[in-house]
Coordinates of C-alpha atoms (C1' of nucleotides) in Angstrom, one line a residue:
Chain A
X900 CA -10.2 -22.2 5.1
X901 CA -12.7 -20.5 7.7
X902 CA -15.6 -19.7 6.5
X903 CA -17.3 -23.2 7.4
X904 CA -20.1 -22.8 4.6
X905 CA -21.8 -25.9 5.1
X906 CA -22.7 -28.0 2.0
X907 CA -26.4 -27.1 2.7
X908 CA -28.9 -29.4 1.1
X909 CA -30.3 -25.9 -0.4
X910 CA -33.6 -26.5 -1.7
X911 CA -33.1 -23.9 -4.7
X912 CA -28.9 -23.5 -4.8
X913 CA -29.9 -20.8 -8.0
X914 CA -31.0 -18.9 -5.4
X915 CA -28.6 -16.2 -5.1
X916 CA -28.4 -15.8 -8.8
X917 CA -31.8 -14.7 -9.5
X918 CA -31.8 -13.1 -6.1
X919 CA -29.1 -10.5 -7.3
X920 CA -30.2 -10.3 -10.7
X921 CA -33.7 -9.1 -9.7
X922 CA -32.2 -6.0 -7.9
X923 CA -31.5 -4.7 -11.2
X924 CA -34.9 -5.2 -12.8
X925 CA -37.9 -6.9 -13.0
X926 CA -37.4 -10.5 -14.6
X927 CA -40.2 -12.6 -16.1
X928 CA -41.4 -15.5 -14.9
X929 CA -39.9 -17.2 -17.6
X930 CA -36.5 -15.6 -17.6
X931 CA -36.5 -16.6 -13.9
X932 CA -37.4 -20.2 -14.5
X933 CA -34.8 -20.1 -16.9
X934 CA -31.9 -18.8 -14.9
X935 CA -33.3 -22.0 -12.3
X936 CA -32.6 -24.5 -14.9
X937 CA -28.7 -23.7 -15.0
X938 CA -28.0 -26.4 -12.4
X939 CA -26.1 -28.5 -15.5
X940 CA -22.5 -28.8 -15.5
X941 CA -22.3 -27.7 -12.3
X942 CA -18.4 -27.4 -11.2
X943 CA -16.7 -28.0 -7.6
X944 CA -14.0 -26.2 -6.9
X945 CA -11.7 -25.9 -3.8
X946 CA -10.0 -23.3 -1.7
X947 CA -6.9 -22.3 -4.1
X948 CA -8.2 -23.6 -7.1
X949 CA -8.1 -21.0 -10.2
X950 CA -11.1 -20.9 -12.4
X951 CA -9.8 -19.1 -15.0
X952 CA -5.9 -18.5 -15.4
X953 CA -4.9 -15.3 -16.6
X954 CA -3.9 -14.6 -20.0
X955 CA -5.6 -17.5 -21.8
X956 CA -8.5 -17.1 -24.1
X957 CA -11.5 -16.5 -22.7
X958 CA -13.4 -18.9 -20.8
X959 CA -17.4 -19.7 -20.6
X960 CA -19.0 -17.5 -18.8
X961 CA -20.6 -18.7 -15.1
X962 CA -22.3 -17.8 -12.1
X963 CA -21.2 -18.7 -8.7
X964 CA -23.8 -20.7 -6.7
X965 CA -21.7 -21.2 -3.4
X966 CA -18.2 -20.1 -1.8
X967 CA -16.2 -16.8 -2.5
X968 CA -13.7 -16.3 -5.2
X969 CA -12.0 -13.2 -6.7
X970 CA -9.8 -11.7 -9.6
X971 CA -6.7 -11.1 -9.2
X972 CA -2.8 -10.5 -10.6
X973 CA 0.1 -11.9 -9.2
X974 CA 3.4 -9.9 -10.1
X975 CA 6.5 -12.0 -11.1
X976 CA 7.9 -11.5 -7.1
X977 CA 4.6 -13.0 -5.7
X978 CA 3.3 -9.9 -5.2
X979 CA -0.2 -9.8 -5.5
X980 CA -3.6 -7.4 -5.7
X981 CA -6.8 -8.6 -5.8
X982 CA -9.3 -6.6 -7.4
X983 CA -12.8 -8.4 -6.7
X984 CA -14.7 -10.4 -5.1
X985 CA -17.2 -13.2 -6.5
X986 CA -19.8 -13.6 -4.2
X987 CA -22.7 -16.4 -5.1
X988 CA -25.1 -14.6 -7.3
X989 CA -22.0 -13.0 -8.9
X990 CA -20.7 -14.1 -12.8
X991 CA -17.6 -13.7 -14.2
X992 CA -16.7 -14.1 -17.9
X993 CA -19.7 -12.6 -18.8
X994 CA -19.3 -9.9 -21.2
X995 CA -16.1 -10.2 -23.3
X996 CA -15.0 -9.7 -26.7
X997 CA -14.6 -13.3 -27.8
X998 CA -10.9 -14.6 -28.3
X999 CA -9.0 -12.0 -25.9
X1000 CA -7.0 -13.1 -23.4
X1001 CA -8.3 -12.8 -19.5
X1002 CA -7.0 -9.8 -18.2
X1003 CA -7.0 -11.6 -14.3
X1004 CA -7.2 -15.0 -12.7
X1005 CA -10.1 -16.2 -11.1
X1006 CA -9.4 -18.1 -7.8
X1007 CA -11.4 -19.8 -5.6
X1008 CA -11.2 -18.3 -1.7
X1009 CA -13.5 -20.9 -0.2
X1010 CA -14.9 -24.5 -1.9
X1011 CA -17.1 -23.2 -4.8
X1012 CA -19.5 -24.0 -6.8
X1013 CA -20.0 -22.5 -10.7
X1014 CA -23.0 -23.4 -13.1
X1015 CA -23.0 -22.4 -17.0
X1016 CA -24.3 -18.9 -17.4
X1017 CA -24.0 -19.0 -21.2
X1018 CA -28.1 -20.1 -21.7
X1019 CA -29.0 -17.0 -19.4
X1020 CA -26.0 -14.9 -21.7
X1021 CA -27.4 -16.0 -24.9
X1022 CA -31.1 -15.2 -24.4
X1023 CA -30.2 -12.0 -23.2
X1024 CA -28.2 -10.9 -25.9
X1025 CA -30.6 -12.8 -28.8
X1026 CA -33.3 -10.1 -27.3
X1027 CA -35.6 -13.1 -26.2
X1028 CA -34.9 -12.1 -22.3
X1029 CA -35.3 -8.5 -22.5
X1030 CA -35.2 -8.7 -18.3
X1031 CA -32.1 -10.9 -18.1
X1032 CA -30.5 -8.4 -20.8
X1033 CA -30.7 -5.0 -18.4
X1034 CA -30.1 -7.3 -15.8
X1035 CA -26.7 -8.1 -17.0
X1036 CA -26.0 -4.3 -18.3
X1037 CA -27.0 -3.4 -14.6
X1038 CA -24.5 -6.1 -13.3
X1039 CA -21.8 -4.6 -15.5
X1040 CA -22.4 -1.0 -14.6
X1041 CA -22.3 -2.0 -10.8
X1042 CA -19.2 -3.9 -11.1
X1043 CA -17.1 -1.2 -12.5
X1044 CA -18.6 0.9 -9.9
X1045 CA -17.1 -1.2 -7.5
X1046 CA -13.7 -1.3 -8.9
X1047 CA -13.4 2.3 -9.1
X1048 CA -14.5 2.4 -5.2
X1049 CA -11.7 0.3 -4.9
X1050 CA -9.5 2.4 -6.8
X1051 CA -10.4 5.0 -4.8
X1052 CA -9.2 3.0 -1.5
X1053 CA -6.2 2.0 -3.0
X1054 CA -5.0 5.4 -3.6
X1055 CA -6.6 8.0 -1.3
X1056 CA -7.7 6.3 1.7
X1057 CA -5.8 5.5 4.6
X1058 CA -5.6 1.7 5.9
X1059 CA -7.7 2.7 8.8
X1060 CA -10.3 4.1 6.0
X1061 CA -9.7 1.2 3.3
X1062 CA -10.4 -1.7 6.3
X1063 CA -14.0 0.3 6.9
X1064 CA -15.1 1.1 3.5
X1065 CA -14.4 -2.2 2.2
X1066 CA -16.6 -4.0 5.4
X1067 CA -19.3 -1.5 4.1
X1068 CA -19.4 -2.9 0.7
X1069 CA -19.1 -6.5 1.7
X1070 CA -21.9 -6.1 3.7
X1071 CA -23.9 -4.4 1.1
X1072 CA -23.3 -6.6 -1.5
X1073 CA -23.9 -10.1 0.9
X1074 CA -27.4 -8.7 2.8
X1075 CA -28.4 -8.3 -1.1
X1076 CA -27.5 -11.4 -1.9
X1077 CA -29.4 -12.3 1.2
X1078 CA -26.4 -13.9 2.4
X1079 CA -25.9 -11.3 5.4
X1080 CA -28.0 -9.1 7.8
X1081 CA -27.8 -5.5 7.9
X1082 CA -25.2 -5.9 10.2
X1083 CA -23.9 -9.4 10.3
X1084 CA -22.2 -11.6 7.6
X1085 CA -20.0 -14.2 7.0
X1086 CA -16.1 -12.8 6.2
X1087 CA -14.4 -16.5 5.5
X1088 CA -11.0 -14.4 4.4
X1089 CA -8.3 -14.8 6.2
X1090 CA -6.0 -11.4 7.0
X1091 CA -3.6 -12.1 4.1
X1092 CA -6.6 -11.8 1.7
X1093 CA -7.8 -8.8 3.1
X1094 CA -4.1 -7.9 2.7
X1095 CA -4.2 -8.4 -0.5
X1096 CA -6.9 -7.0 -1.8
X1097 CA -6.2 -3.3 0.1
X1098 CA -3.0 -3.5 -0.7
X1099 CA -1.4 -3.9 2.8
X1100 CA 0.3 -5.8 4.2
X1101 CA -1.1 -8.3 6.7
X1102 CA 0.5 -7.2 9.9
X1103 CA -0.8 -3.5 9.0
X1104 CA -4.3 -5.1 8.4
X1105 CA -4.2 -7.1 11.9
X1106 CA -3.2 -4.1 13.6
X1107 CA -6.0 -1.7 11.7
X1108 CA -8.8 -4.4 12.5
X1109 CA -7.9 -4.7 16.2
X1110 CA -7.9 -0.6 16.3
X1111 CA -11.9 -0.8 14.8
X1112 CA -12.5 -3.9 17.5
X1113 CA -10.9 -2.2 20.7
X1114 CA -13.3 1.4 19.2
X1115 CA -16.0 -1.3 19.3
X1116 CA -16.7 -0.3 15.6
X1117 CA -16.9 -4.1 14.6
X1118 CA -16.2 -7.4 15.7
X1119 CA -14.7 -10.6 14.1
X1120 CA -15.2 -13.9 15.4
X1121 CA -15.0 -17.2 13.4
X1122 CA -15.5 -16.1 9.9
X1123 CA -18.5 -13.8 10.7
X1124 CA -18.0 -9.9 10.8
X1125 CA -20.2 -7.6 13.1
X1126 CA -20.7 -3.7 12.5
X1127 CA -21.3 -2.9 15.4
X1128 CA -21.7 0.7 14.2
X1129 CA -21.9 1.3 10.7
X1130 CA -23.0 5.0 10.7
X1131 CA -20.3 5.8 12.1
X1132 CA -18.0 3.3 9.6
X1133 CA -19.7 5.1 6.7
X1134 CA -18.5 8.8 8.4
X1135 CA -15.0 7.3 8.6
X1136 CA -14.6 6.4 5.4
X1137 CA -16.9 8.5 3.0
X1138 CA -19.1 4.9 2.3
X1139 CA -21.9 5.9 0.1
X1140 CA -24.9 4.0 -0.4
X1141 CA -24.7 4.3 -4.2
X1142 CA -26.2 7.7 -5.1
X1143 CA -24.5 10.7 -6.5
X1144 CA -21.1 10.2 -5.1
X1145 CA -19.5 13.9 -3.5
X1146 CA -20.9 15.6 -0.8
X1147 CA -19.1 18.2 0.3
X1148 CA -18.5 18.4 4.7
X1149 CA -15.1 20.3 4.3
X1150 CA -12.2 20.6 1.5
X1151 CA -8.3 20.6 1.7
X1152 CA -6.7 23.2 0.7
X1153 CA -4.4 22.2 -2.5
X1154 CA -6.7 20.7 -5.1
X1155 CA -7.8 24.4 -6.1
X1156 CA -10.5 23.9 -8.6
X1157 CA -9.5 26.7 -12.1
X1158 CA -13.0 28.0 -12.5
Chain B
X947 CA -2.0 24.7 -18.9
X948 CA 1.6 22.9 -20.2
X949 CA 1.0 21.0 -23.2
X950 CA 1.6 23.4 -25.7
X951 CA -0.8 22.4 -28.2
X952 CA -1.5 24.6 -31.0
X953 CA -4.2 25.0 -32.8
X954 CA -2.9 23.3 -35.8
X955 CA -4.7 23.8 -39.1
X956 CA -5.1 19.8 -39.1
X957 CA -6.0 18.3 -42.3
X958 CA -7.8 15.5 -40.9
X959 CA -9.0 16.0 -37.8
X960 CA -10.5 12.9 -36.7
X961 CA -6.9 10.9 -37.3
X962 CA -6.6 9.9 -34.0
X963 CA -10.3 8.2 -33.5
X964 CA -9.7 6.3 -36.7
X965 CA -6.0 5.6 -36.6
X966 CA -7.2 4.6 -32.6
X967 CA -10.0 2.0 -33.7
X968 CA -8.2 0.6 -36.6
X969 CA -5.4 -0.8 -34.1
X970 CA -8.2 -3.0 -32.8
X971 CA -9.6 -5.0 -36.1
X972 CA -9.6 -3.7 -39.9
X973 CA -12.4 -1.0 -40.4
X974 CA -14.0 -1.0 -43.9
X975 CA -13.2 2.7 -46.0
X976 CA -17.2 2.9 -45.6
X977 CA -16.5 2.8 -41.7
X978 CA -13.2 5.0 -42.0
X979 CA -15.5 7.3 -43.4
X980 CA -18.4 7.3 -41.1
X981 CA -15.8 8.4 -38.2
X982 CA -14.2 11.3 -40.5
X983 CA -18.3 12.4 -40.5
X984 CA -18.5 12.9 -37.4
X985 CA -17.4 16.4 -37.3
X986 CA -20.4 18.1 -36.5
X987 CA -21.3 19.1 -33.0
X988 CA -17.7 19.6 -32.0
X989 CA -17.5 21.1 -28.6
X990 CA -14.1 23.0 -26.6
X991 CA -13.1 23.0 -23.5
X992 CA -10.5 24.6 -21.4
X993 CA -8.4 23.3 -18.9
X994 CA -10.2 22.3 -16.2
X995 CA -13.6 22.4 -17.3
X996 CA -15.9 19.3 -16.5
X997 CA -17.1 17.3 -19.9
X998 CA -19.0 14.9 -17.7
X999 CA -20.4 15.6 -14.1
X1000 CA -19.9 12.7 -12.0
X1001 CA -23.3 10.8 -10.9
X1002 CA -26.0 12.7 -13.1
X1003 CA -27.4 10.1 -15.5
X1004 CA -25.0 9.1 -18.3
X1005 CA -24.4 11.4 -21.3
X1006 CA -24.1 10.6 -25.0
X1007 CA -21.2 8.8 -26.0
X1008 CA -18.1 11.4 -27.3
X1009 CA -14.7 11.2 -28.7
X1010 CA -11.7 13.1 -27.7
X1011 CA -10.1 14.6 -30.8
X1012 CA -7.3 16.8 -29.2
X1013 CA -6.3 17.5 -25.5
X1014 CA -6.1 15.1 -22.7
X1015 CA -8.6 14.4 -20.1
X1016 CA -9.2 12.4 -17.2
X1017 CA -11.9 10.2 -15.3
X1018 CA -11.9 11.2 -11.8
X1019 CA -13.4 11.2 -8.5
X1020 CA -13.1 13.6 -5.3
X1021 CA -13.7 12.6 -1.9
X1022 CA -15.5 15.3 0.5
X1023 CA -12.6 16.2 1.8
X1024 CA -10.4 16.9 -1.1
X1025 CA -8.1 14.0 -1.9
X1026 CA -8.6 13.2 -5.6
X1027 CA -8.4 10.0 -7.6
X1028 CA -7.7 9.8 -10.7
X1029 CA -9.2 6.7 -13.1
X1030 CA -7.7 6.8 -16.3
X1031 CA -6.1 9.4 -18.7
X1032 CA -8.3 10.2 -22.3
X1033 CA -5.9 10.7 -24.8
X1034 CA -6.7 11.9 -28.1
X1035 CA -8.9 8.9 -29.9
X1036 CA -10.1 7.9 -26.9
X1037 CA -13.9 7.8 -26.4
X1038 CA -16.2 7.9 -23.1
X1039 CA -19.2 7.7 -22.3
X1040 CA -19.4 4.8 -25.1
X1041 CA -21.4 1.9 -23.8
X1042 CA -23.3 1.9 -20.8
X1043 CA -26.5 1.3 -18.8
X1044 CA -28.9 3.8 -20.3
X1045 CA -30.5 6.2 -17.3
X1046 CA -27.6 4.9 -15.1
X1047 CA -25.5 7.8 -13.3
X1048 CA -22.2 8.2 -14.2
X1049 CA -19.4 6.6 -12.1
X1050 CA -17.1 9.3 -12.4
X1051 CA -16.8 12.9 -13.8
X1052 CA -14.8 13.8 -16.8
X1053 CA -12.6 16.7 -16.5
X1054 CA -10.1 18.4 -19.5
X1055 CA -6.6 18.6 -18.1
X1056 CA -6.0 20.6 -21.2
X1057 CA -7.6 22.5 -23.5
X1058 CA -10.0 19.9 -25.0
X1059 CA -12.2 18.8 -28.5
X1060 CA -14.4 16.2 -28.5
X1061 CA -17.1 14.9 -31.1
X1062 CA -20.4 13.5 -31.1
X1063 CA -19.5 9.3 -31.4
X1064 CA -23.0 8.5 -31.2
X1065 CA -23.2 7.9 -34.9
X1066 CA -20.4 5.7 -35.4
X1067 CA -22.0 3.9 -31.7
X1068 CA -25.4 3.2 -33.2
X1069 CA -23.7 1.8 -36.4
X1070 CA -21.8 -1.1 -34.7
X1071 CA -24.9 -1.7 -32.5
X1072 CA -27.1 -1.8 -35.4
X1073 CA -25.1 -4.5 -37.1
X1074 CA -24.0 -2.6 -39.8
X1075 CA -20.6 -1.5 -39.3
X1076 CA -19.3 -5.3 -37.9
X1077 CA -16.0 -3.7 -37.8
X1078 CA -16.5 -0.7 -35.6
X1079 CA -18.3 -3.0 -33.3
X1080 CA -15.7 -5.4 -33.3
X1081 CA -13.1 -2.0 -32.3
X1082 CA -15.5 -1.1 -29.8
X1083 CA -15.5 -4.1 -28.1
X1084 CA -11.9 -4.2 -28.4
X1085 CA -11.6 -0.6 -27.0
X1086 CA -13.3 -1.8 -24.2
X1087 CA -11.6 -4.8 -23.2
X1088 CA -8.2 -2.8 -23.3
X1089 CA -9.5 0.2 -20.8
X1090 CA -10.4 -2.7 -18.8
X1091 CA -7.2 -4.0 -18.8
X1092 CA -5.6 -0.5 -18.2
X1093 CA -7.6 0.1 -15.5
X1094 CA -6.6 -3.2 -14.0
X1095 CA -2.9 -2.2 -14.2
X1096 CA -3.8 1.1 -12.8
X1097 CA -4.9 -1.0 -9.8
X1098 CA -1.6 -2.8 -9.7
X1099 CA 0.2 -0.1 -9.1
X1100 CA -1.9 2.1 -6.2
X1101 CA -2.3 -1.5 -4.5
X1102 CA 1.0 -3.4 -5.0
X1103 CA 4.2 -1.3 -6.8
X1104 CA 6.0 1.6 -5.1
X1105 CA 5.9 4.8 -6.5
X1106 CA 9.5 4.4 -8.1
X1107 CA 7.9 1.3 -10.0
X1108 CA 4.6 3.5 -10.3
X1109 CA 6.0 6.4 -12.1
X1110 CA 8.2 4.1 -14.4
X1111 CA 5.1 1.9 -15.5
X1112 CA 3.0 4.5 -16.0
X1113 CA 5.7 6.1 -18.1
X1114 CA 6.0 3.2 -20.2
X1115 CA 1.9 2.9 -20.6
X1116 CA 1.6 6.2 -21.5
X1117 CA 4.3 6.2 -24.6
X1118 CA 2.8 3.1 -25.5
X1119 CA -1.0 4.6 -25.8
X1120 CA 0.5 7.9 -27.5
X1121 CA 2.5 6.0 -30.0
X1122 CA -0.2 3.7 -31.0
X1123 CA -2.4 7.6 -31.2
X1124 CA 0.3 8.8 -33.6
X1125 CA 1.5 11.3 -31.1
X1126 CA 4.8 10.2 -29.6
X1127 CA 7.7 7.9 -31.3
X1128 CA 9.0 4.4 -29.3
X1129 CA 11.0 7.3 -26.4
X1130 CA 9.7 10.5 -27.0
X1131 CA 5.9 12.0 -26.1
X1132 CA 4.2 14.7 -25.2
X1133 CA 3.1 15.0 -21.4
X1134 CA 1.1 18.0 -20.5
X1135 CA 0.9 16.8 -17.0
X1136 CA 1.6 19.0 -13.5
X1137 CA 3.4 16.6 -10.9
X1138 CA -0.5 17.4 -8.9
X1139 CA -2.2 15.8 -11.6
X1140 CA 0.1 12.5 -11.9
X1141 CA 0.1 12.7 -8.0
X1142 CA -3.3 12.4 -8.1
X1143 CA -3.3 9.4 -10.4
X1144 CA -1.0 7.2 -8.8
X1145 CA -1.8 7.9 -4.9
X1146 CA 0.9 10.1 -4.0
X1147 CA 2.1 12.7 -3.0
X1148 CA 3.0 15.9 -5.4
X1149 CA 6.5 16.2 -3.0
X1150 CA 7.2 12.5 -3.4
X1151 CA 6.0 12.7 -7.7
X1152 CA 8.8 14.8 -7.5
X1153 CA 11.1 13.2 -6.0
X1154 CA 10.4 10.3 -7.7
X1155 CA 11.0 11.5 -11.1
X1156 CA 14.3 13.3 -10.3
X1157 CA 15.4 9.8 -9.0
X1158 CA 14.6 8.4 -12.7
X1159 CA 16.1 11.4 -14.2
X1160 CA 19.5 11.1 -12.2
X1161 CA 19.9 8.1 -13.3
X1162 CA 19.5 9.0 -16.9
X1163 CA 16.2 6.8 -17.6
X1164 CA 13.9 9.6 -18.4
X1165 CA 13.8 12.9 -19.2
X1166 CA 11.4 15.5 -18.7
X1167 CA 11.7 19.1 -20.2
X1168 CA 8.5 21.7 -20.9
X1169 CA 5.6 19.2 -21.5
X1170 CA 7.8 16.7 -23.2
X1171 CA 9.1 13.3 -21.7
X1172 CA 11.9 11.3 -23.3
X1173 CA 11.7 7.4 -22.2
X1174 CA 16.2 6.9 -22.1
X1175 CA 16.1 3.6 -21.4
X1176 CA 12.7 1.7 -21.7
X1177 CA 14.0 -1.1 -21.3
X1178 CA 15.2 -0.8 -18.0
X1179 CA 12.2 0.6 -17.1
X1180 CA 9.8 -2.3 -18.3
X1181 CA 12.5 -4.1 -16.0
X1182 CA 12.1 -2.1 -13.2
X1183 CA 8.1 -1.9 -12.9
X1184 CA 6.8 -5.4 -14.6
X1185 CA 5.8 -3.5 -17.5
X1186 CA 3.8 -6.2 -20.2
X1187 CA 3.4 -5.0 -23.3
X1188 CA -0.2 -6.6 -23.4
X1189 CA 0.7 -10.1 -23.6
X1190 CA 0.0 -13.0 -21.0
X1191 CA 0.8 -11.8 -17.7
X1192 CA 3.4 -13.2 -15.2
X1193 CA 6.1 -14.0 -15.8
X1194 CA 8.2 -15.5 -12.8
X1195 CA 11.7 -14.4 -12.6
X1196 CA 11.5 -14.8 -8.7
X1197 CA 9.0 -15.2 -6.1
X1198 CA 8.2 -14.3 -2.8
X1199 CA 8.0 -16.4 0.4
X1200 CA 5.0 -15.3 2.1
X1201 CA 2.5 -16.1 -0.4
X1202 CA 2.4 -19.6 -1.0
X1203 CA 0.2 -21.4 -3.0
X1204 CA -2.2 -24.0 -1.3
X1205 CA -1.9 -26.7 -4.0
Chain C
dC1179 C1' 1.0 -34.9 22.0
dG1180 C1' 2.6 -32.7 18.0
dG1181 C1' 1.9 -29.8 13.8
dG1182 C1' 0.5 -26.5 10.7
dG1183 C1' -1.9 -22.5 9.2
dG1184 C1' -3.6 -18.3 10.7
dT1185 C1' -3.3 -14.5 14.1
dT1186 C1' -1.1 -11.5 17.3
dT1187 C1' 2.8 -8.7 19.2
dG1188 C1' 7.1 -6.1 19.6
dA1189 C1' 11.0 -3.8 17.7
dC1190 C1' 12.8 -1.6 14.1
dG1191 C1' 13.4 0.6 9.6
dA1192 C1' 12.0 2.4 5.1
dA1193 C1' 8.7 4.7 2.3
dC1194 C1' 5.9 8.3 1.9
dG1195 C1' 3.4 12.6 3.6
dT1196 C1' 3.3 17.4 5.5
dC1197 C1' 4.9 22.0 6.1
dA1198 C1' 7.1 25.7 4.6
dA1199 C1' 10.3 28.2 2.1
dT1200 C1' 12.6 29.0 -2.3
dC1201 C1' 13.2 28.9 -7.1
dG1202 C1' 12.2 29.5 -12.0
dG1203 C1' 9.9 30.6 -16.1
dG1204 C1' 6.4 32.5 -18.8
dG1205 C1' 2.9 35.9 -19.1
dT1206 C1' 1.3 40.6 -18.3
dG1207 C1' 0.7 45.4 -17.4
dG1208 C1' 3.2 49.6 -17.1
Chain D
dC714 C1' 11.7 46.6 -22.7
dC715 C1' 11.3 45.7 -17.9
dA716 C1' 9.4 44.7 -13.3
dC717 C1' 6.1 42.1 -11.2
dC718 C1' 3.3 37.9 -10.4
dC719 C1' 1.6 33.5 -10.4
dC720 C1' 1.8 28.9 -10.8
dG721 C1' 4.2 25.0 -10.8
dA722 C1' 8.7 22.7 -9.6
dT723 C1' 12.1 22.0 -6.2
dT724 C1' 14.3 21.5 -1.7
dG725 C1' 15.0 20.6 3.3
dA726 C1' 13.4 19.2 7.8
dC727 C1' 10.5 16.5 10.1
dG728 C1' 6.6 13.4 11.4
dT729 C1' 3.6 9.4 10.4
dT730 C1' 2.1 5.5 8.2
dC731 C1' 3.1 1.4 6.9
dG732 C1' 6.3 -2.7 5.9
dT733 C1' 9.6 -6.2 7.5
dC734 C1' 11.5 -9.5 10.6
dA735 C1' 10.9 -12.6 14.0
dA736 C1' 8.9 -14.7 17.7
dA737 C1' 5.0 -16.1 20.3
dC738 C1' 0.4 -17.6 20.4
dC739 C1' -3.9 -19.9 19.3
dC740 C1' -6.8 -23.2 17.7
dC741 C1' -8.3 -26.9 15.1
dC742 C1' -6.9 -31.7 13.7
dG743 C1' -4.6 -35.6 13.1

DNA sequence: CGGGGGTTTGACGAACGTCAATCGGGGTGG
DNA sequence: CCACCCCGATTGACGTTCGTCAAACCCCCG
């Protein structure tokens, strides 16, 4: 456990939730009162704990308050890929048809804490939080966004290329939570994580992360990650910001469009 | 163009959507009927060809009623990642953010037909086909779970398990489409395009499948793959029907759990 | 003063990519 | 009907990236 997020006596722990949900559209007063009163059956978990296990029936759906978890799949040799992280602000279970089976575990990374999302959920969908309900449908259409950026590291990009984009999009995603600066944000993952999630191995990522340190392209210390240059970390590794994806600087050779 | 696939004077056209949806929860005949409807506005494409442009804002929700297609993206530079294969029954575009930009382009890998779905898609939104929302649902929760798998195996399988698993998912999905039998299916694939879906090389796709060939667990002859011994391939890549995931016939060292 | 988890390093090997040439089959124009 | 052509499949030689093994190191804590 790095990381060292301090228990915090936060003075509004919904915070992040209604934070991140407000990027997506404008919420009511009321909707965001609402999302405030979730604090009820709060849940503590810690570092190793799974949320959800995979394969059983869906679960409630939640928000996470504190602490980083993520999905992932172990394969029967221990072999393992992560495919996401939860940030707080983030929910998982959220949109689902009703008794299918998880299709990934949801672990906790750090201590974390979950409230019930299923109030925020229900309103939405009953058309009584017209807000909350494109909120969610913008949630959803970012999230599979993400995964197919991740896709897109997992097969085409180099380690070198995977370690950068990925710092990119964690430090998107946290200085929107307001959790992280434009430049500095808290990374409590330790290499085999990052390992696993890029689908390296964690010698390869040590070696990659001390290449970007000794270019002085970032810098690690403690649980806190520095781009030091993130232009130039976005030119590495094609980041985009979110618009239309493809510009075109050059072109290999053997992917020969037919028209 | 491979593939071979004629024209064929089909007597019912849409088989594959309804055939498709009905494997997900019963359809009433009303239902059944509403997807034989949707006929009208049928549009071609050749090989190649993009359906969908990848970031304009989404387009109306199609099916795929013959050909194959793919969800893709290309980097700046070339390299090309493929998402997920469209098969014949398959929809896109279904159920998404309104004015959001698409994620990725659509692109026919063989001569294509799709159908306006919108119909059928305000039906099960509107509440009155309960069963073709329930399917949709369904279909969505299963490309979800494909392209999870998909992730498996660019992050954590080696291409020998790649190519096998992907095998195996792909007679699956055509059997269940009423295209291919428990070993045999059509595959109107060039060793570019599965390069390009499961992060490697076209040199080492080759390879790979002449490993699997010599020792006699596939077969591969003009557009036409023959599964020998699925079996052993399930073994060989951690291939899951669609049940729970993980199974544990042995286990790493280095990733040990904390609790 | 130990100990344990995480990080770092070196040596080595295997998997995979690149380059380039060849092959092979189906389509096409003569 | 046949020669030619083009695209995709195949093969060999070679280079690089990345993984594995194993040891050392570091730091925080008990």
């Amino acid at each position: 456990m790095t990381g060292r997020l301090k228990p915090r006596l936060a003075p509004r722990p919904l915070d992040p939730v209604v934070r991140r949900l407000r990027t997506l559209g404008p919420l009511s007063e009321a909707e965001q009162e609402l999302l405030r009163t979730l604090s009820d059956r709060r849940e503590r978990y810690t570092t190793g704990e799974e949320l959800v296990p995979e394969g059983r029936v869906a679960t409630k759906p939640r928000f996470i308050v504190s602490g980083w978890a993520c999905r992932q799949r172990v394969l029967p040799d221990g072999r393992r890929q992560i495919f996401q992280f939860l940030l707080p602000g983030d929910g998982f279970g959220l949109p689902k048809k009703p008794s299918s089976p998880e299709l990934a575990a949801v672990v906790a990374l750090t201590a974390v804490e979950t409230v019930d999302a299923e109030p925020a959920l229900e309103a939405a969908q009953s058309g009584r939080a017209p807000g909350l309900a494109r909120a969610f449908a913008g949630v959803q259409q970012l999230e599979q966004g993400l995964l197919l950026d991740h896709m897109v590291r997992l097969g085409r990009q180099t380690a070198y290329e995977r370690v950068a984009h990925f710092l990119l999009e964690l430090q998107r995603r946290l200085e929107i939570a307001g959790l992280g600066d434009s430049q500095r944000f808290p990374l409590p993952l330790t290499q085999e994580i990052l390992a696993d999630a890029l689908g390296l191995s964690i010698v390869h990522v040590n070696r990659t992360l001390q290449q970007l340190r000794r270019e002085r392209l970032i810098e690690l210390r403690s649980g806190v990650a520095i781009l030091l240059q993130p232009q130039l970390l976005s030119g590495i590794s094609d980041f985009r910001t979110g618009g239309p994806h493809g510009g075109a600087p050059f072109r290999r050779v053997h992917t020969a469009e037919p028209a």
